[in-house]
Coordinates of C-alpha atoms in Angstrom, one line a residue:
M22 CA 0.0 0.0 0.0
E23 CA 2.9 2.4 0.7
M24 CA 4.5 1.6 -2.7
D25 CA 1.3 2.5 -4.5
P26 CA 1.2 6.3 -5.3
I27 CA -2.5 6.4 -4.6
T28 CA -2.4 4.7 -1.1
K29 CA 1.1 5.6 0.1
D30 CA -0.3 8.5 2.2
Y31 CA -2.5 6.2 4.2
E32 CA 0.1 5.9 6.9
A33 CA -2.3 5.7 9.8
F34 CA -4.4 3.1 8.1
T35 CA -1.4 0.9 7.3
E36 CA -0.3 1.1 10.9
L37 CA -3.6 -0.3 12.0
L38 CA -3.1 -3.5 10.1
P39 CA -1.0 -5.1 12.8
L40 CA -3.5 -4.0 15.4
N41 CA -6.3 -5.7 13.4
V42 CA -4.2 -8.9 13.5
L43 CA -3.7 -8.5 17.2
I44 CA -7.5 -8.0 17.8
V45 CA -8.3 -11.2 15.8
R46 CA -5.8 -13.1 18.0
F47 CA -7.2 -11.4 21.1
F48 CA -10.7 -12.6 20.4
H49 CA -9.3 -16.1 19.7
S50 CA -7.6 -15.9 23.1
E51 CA -10.8 -14.7 24.7
L52 CA -12.6 -17.8 23.3
L53 CA -9.9 -20.1 24.6
L54 CA -10.0 -18.3 28.0
A55 CA -13.8 -18.7 28.1
I56 CA -13.5 -22.4 27.4
L57 CA -10.8 -22.7 30.0
L58 CA -13.0 -21.1 32.6
W59 CA -16.2 -22.9 31.5
P60 CA -17.5 -24.3 34.9
F61 CA -19.6 -27.2 33.5
N62 CA -18.5 -30.7 32.9
M63 CA -17.6 -30.2 29.2
F64 CA -14.4 -29.8 27.1
Y65 CA -12.3 -31.9 29.5
R66 CA -13.1 -30.0 32.6
S67 CA -10.7 -32.0 34.8
S68 CA -7.8 -31.1 32.5
R69 CA -8.8 -27.5 32.3
F70 CA -9.1 -27.1 36.1
F71 CA -5.7 -28.9 36.5
L72 CA -4.1 -26.3 34.2
L73 CA -5.8 -23.4 36.1
T74 CA -4.5 -24.8 39.4
C75 CA -1.0 -25.0 38.0
I76 CA -1.2 -21.4 36.8
F77 CA -2.5 -20.2 40.1
H78 CA 0.3 -22.1 41.9
C79 CA 2.9 -20.3 39.7
I80 CA 1.4 -16.9 40.4
A81 CA 1.0 -17.6 44.1
A82 CA 4.5 -19.1 44.6
P83 CA 5.8 -19.8 47.2
L84 CA 2.5 -20.3 49.1
Y85 CA 1.8 -23.8 47.8
K86 CA 3.8 -27.0 47.7
V87 CA 5.7 -27.2 44.4
T88 CA 5.1 -30.2 42.3
L89 CA 6.4 -31.2 38.8
P90 CA 3.5 -29.7 36.9
D91 CA 3.9 -26.4 38.7
F92 CA 7.6 -25.8 38.1
F93 CA 7.4 -27.3 34.6
L94 CA 4.7 -24.8 33.6
A95 CA 6.7 -21.9 35.2
D96 CA 9.7 -23.0 33.1
Q97 CA 7.6 -22.6 30.0
L98 CA 6.7 -19.1 31.0
T99 CA 10.4 -18.1 31.2
S100 CA 10.6 -18.6 27.5
Q101 CA 7.7 -16.3 26.8
V102 CA 9.3 -13.1 28.1
Q103 CA 9.6 -11.5 24.7
S104 CA 5.9 -12.2 24.0
L105 CA 4.9 -10.5 27.2
R106 CA 7.1 -7.5 26.3
S107 CA 5.6 -7.3 22.8
L108 CA 2.1 -7.2 24.3
E109 CA 3.3 -4.3 26.5
F110 CA 4.6 -2.5 23.5
Y111 CA 1.3 -3.0 21.6
I112 CA -0.6 -1.4 24.5
C113 CA 1.7 1.5 24.6
Y114 CA 2.1 2.1 20.8
Y115 CA -1.6 1.9 20.0
G116 CA -3.0 3.1 23.4
W117 CA -1.0 6.3 23.5
G118 CA -1.6 7.0 19.8
D119 CA 2.0 6.8 18.6
Y120 CA 0.8 4.8 15.5
K121 CA -0.8 8.0 14.1
H122 CA 2.6 9.7 13.8
R123 CA 4.7 6.6 13.4
L124 CA 6.7 7.5 16.4
N125 CA 7.9 5.2 19.2
S126 CA 7.9 7.3 22.4
C127 CA 7.2 4.3 24.6
K128 CA 10.8 4.1 25.8
E129 CA 10.6 7.7 27.0
S130 CA 7.8 6.8 29.4
P131 CA 8.8 6.0 33.0
V132 CA 5.7 3.7 33.3
F133 CA 6.7 1.7 30.2
I134 CA 10.3 1.4 31.4
T135 CA 9.2 0.2 34.8
F136 CA 6.9 -2.4 33.3
S137 CA 9.6 -3.5 31.0
F138 CA 11.6 -4.6 34.0
I139 CA 8.6 -6.1 35.8
V140 CA 7.3 -8.1 32.8
A141 CA 10.7 -9.6 32.1
V142 CA 11.3 -10.6 35.7
I143 CA 8.0 -12.1 36.7
P144 CA 8.5 -15.6 35.2
Y145 CA 12.0 -16.0 36.6
W146 CA 10.9 -14.6 40.0
S147 CA 8.2 -17.2 40.2
R148 CA 10.7 -20.0 39.5
L149 CA 13.1 -18.5 42.1
L150 CA 10.3 -18.6 44.8
Q151 CA 9.5 -22.2 43.8
C152 CA 13.1 -23.2 44.3
L153 CA 13.2 -21.5 47.7
R154 CA 10.0 -23.2 48.7
R155 CA 11.5 -26.6 47.8
L156 CA 14.8 -25.8 49.5
F157 CA 12.9 -25.0 52.7
E158 CA 10.7 -28.2 52.5
E159 CA 13.0 -30.8 51.0
K160 CA 16.3 -29.5 52.5
D161 CA 17.9 -30.2 49.1
P162 CA 20.9 -27.9 48.4
M163 CA 20.4 -28.4 44.7
Q164 CA 17.2 -26.4 44.9
G165 CA 19.3 -23.5 46.4
Y166 CA 21.7 -23.7 43.5
N167 CA 18.8 -23.8 41.0
G168 CA 17.4 -20.7 42.7
L169 CA 20.7 -19.0 42.4
K170 CA 20.7 -19.7 38.7
Y171 CA 17.3 -18.0 38.3
F172 CA 18.5 -15.1 40.4
L173 CA 21.5 -14.5 38.1
T174 CA 19.1 -14.7 35.2
I175 CA 17.0 -12.0 36.8
V176 CA 20.1 -9.8 37.2
A177 CA 21.1 -10.4 33.6
V178 CA 17.7 -9.7 32.2
C179 CA 17.5 -6.4 34.2
L180 CA 20.9 -5.4 33.0
R181 CA 20.0 -6.1 29.4
T182 CA 16.9 -4.1 29.7
A183 CA 18.8 -1.2 31.2
Y184 CA 21.3 -1.4 28.4
S185 CA 18.6 -1.3 25.8
I186 CA 17.3 1.9 27.3
N187 CA 20.5 3.7 28.3
K188 CA 23.0 2.3 25.9
G189 CA 26.6 3.2 26.7
V190 CA 29.8 1.1 26.8
G191 CA 29.6 0.6 30.6
W192 CA 26.0 -0.8 30.5
R193 CA 27.0 -3.0 27.5
A194 CA 30.0 -4.4 29.3
I195 CA 28.2 -5.3 32.5
A196 CA 25.1 -6.6 30.6
W197 CA 27.4 -8.8 28.4
T198 CA 29.3 -10.1 31.5
F199 CA 26.2 -11.2 33.5
S200 CA 24.4 -12.5 30.4
V201 CA 27.3 -14.8 29.5
I202 CA 27.5 -16.0 33.1
A203 CA 23.8 -16.7 33.2
A204 CA 23.9 -18.4 29.8
V205 CA 26.8 -20.7 30.8
I206 CA 25.2 -21.7 34.1
G207 CA 21.8 -22.2 32.5
T208 CA 23.3 -24.3 29.7
Y209 CA 25.3 -26.5 32.1
W210 CA 22.2 -27.0 34.3
D211 CA 20.1 -27.9 31.3
V212 CA 22.4 -30.6 30.1
V213 CA 23.6 -32.0 33.4
Y214 CA 20.7 -31.7 35.8
D215 CA 17.6 -31.3 33.7
W216 CA 18.7 -33.8 31.0
G217 CA 20.9 -36.0 33.2
L218 CA 23.7 -36.1 30.5
L219 CA 27.4 -35.5 30.5
Q220 CA 28.1 -38.4 33.0
R221 CA 31.7 -39.2 32.6
H222 CA 31.5 -42.7 34.1
S223 CA 28.4 -43.7 32.3
K224 CA 28.2 -46.9 30.1
N225 CA 27.3 -44.5 27.3
R226 CA 30.2 -42.1 27.3
W227 CA 29.2 -38.5 28.2
L228 CA 25.5 -39.5 28.2
R229 CA 23.8 -41.6 30.9
D230 CA 23.5 -45.3 31.6
K231 CA 19.9 -45.6 30.4
L232 CA 18.8 -44.1 27.2
L233 CA 15.3 -44.0 25.7
V234 CA 16.3 -42.7 22.3
P235 CA 18.1 -45.5 20.3
H236 CA 20.5 -43.2 18.4
K237 CA 23.1 -41.6 20.7
S238 CA 23.9 -39.0 18.1
V239 CA 20.5 -37.4 18.9
Y240 CA 21.6 -36.5 22.4
F241 CA 24.9 -34.9 21.2
V242 CA 23.1 -32.9 18.5
A243 CA 20.6 -31.8 21.1
M244 CA 23.3 -30.6 23.5
V245 CA 25.1 -28.7 20.7
L246 CA 21.8 -27.1 19.6
N247 CA 20.9 -26.2 23.2
V248 CA 24.3 -24.3 23.5
L249 CA 23.9 -22.5 20.3
L250 CA 20.3 -21.5 21.0
R251 CA 21.1 -20.5 24.5
F252 CA 23.7 -18.0 23.3
A253 CA 21.7 -16.8 20.3
W254 CA 20.1 -14.0 22.2
L255 CA 23.5 -12.6 23.2
Q256 CA 23.5 -11.1 19.7
T257 CA 20.9 -8.6 21.0
V258 CA 23.4 -7.6 23.7
L259 CA 26.5 -7.5 21.6
N260 CA 24.8 -5.9 18.6
L261 CA 26.7 -8.0 16.1
R262 CA 25.6 -7.0 12.6
V263 CA 25.8 -10.4 11.1
T264 CA 22.9 -9.6 8.7
S265 CA 21.2 -6.6 7.3
L266 CA 18.1 -7.3 9.4
H267 CA 16.7 -4.7 11.7
R268 CA 17.5 -5.2 15.4
E269 CA 13.8 -5.7 16.3
T270 CA 13.6 -8.3 13.6
M271 CA 16.5 -10.1 15.1
I272 CA 14.9 -10.0 18.5
A273 CA 11.7 -11.6 17.1
L274 CA 13.8 -14.3 15.4
V275 CA 15.8 -15.0 18.6
A276 CA 12.6 -15.2 20.6
S277 CA 11.3 -17.8 18.1
L278 CA 14.5 -19.8 18.5
E279 CA 14.0 -19.7 22.2
I280 CA 10.6 -21.3 21.9
I281 CA 12.1 -24.0 19.7
R282 CA 14.8 -24.6 22.3
R283 CA 12.3 -24.8 25.1
G284 CA 10.3 -27.4 23.0
M285 CA 13.5 -29.5 22.7
W286 CA 14.2 -29.0 26.4
N287 CA 10.8 -30.3 27.2
F288 CA 11.4 -33.6 25.5
F289 CA 14.7 -34.5 27.2
R290 CA 13.5 -33.1 30.5
F291 CA 10.6 -35.5 30.6
V292 CA 12.8 -38.4 29.5
N293 CA 15.1 -37.6 32.4
E294 CA 12.2 -37.3 34.9
H295 CA 10.8 -40.7 33.7
L296 CA 14.2 -42.4 34.1
N297 CA 14.8 -40.9 37.5
N298 CA 11.3 -42.1 38.7
V299 CA 12.0 -45.6 37.4
G300 CA 15.5 -45.6 38.9
K301 CA 14.1 -44.5 42.3
Y302 CA 11.1 -46.8 42.1
R303 CA 8.8 -43.8 42.1
A304 CA 7.0 -45.1 39.0
F305 CA 5.7 -48.2 40.9
K306 CA 2.9 -48.4 43.5
S307 CA 5.1 -50.5 45.8
V308 CA 8.9 -50.5 46.4
P309 CA 10.5 -53.9 45.9
L310 CA 12.4 -55.0 49.1
P311 CA 15.9 -56.4 49.0
F312 CA 14.9 -59.6 50.8
N313 CA 12.2 -62.2 50.8
I314 CA 9.4 -62.0 53.4
V315 CA 8.4 -65.3 54.9
E316 CA 5.0 -65.2 56.5
D317 CA 4.6 -66.9 59.9
D318 CA 1.8 -69.2 58.8
D319 CA 3.8 -70.4 55.8
H320 CA 6.9 -70.9 57.9
E321 CA 5.0 -73.1 60.3
D322 CA 3.6 -75.2 57.5

């Protein structure tokens, strides 16, 4: 429309096209939300209520006991930070009327800047509180280390947000440093603790004793991809001009890659959880005893 001499002056109208797409998606989301909250025994009510319970536990952390569905869902939300930030930008850009002048004054608003920090931190903060709750209840020091990982991620996210607003060499250096530290720790935790791999003395070198995927190469490819995708978003901090794409376009692509990485993480995380449950006999109703029980009546006979 902008290339056509007749319609190229319709700037305000063309700027409304993304809003129309957002409205369509909004009504679609409203329909899904209505189905999710439908109180009658239709549309898999038990599953819907189970999901609502998990969402509430994530929001109300650390007030409730943390179970696998709760922290698993919270982990999914940590990969949706850019989506939440995009929603915040839509509200600012169209709500404040910037689209009429094709100006982006959102980053000049103290309210927008404040919510940029809050929106980015909420998912990681929820996971941090869940880890502290499990540390208090289970007395497992690994939960404390896991909480420290999310705390460092919160610091890195806040510094990256501050750098995107203030720029400057100092902000870039400190944001780069903490981002790399958070990425290294997060990658190591993914592979070693969440996936149970990189065991040196395993029967399957650098993997684990029991494998569900028949081809070992799949695990090594997944580990390499996880590292690459974990560090992909560092491009937004380093501002490496590897392509001619706009910076916001690169952020959108990196956010999409993060969703792909989370999908891959889900598979191997579930595999590791299943193998741990079997190894610790948590997948059975009764634990087999290491000796034979002889009943008194049988012994007398």
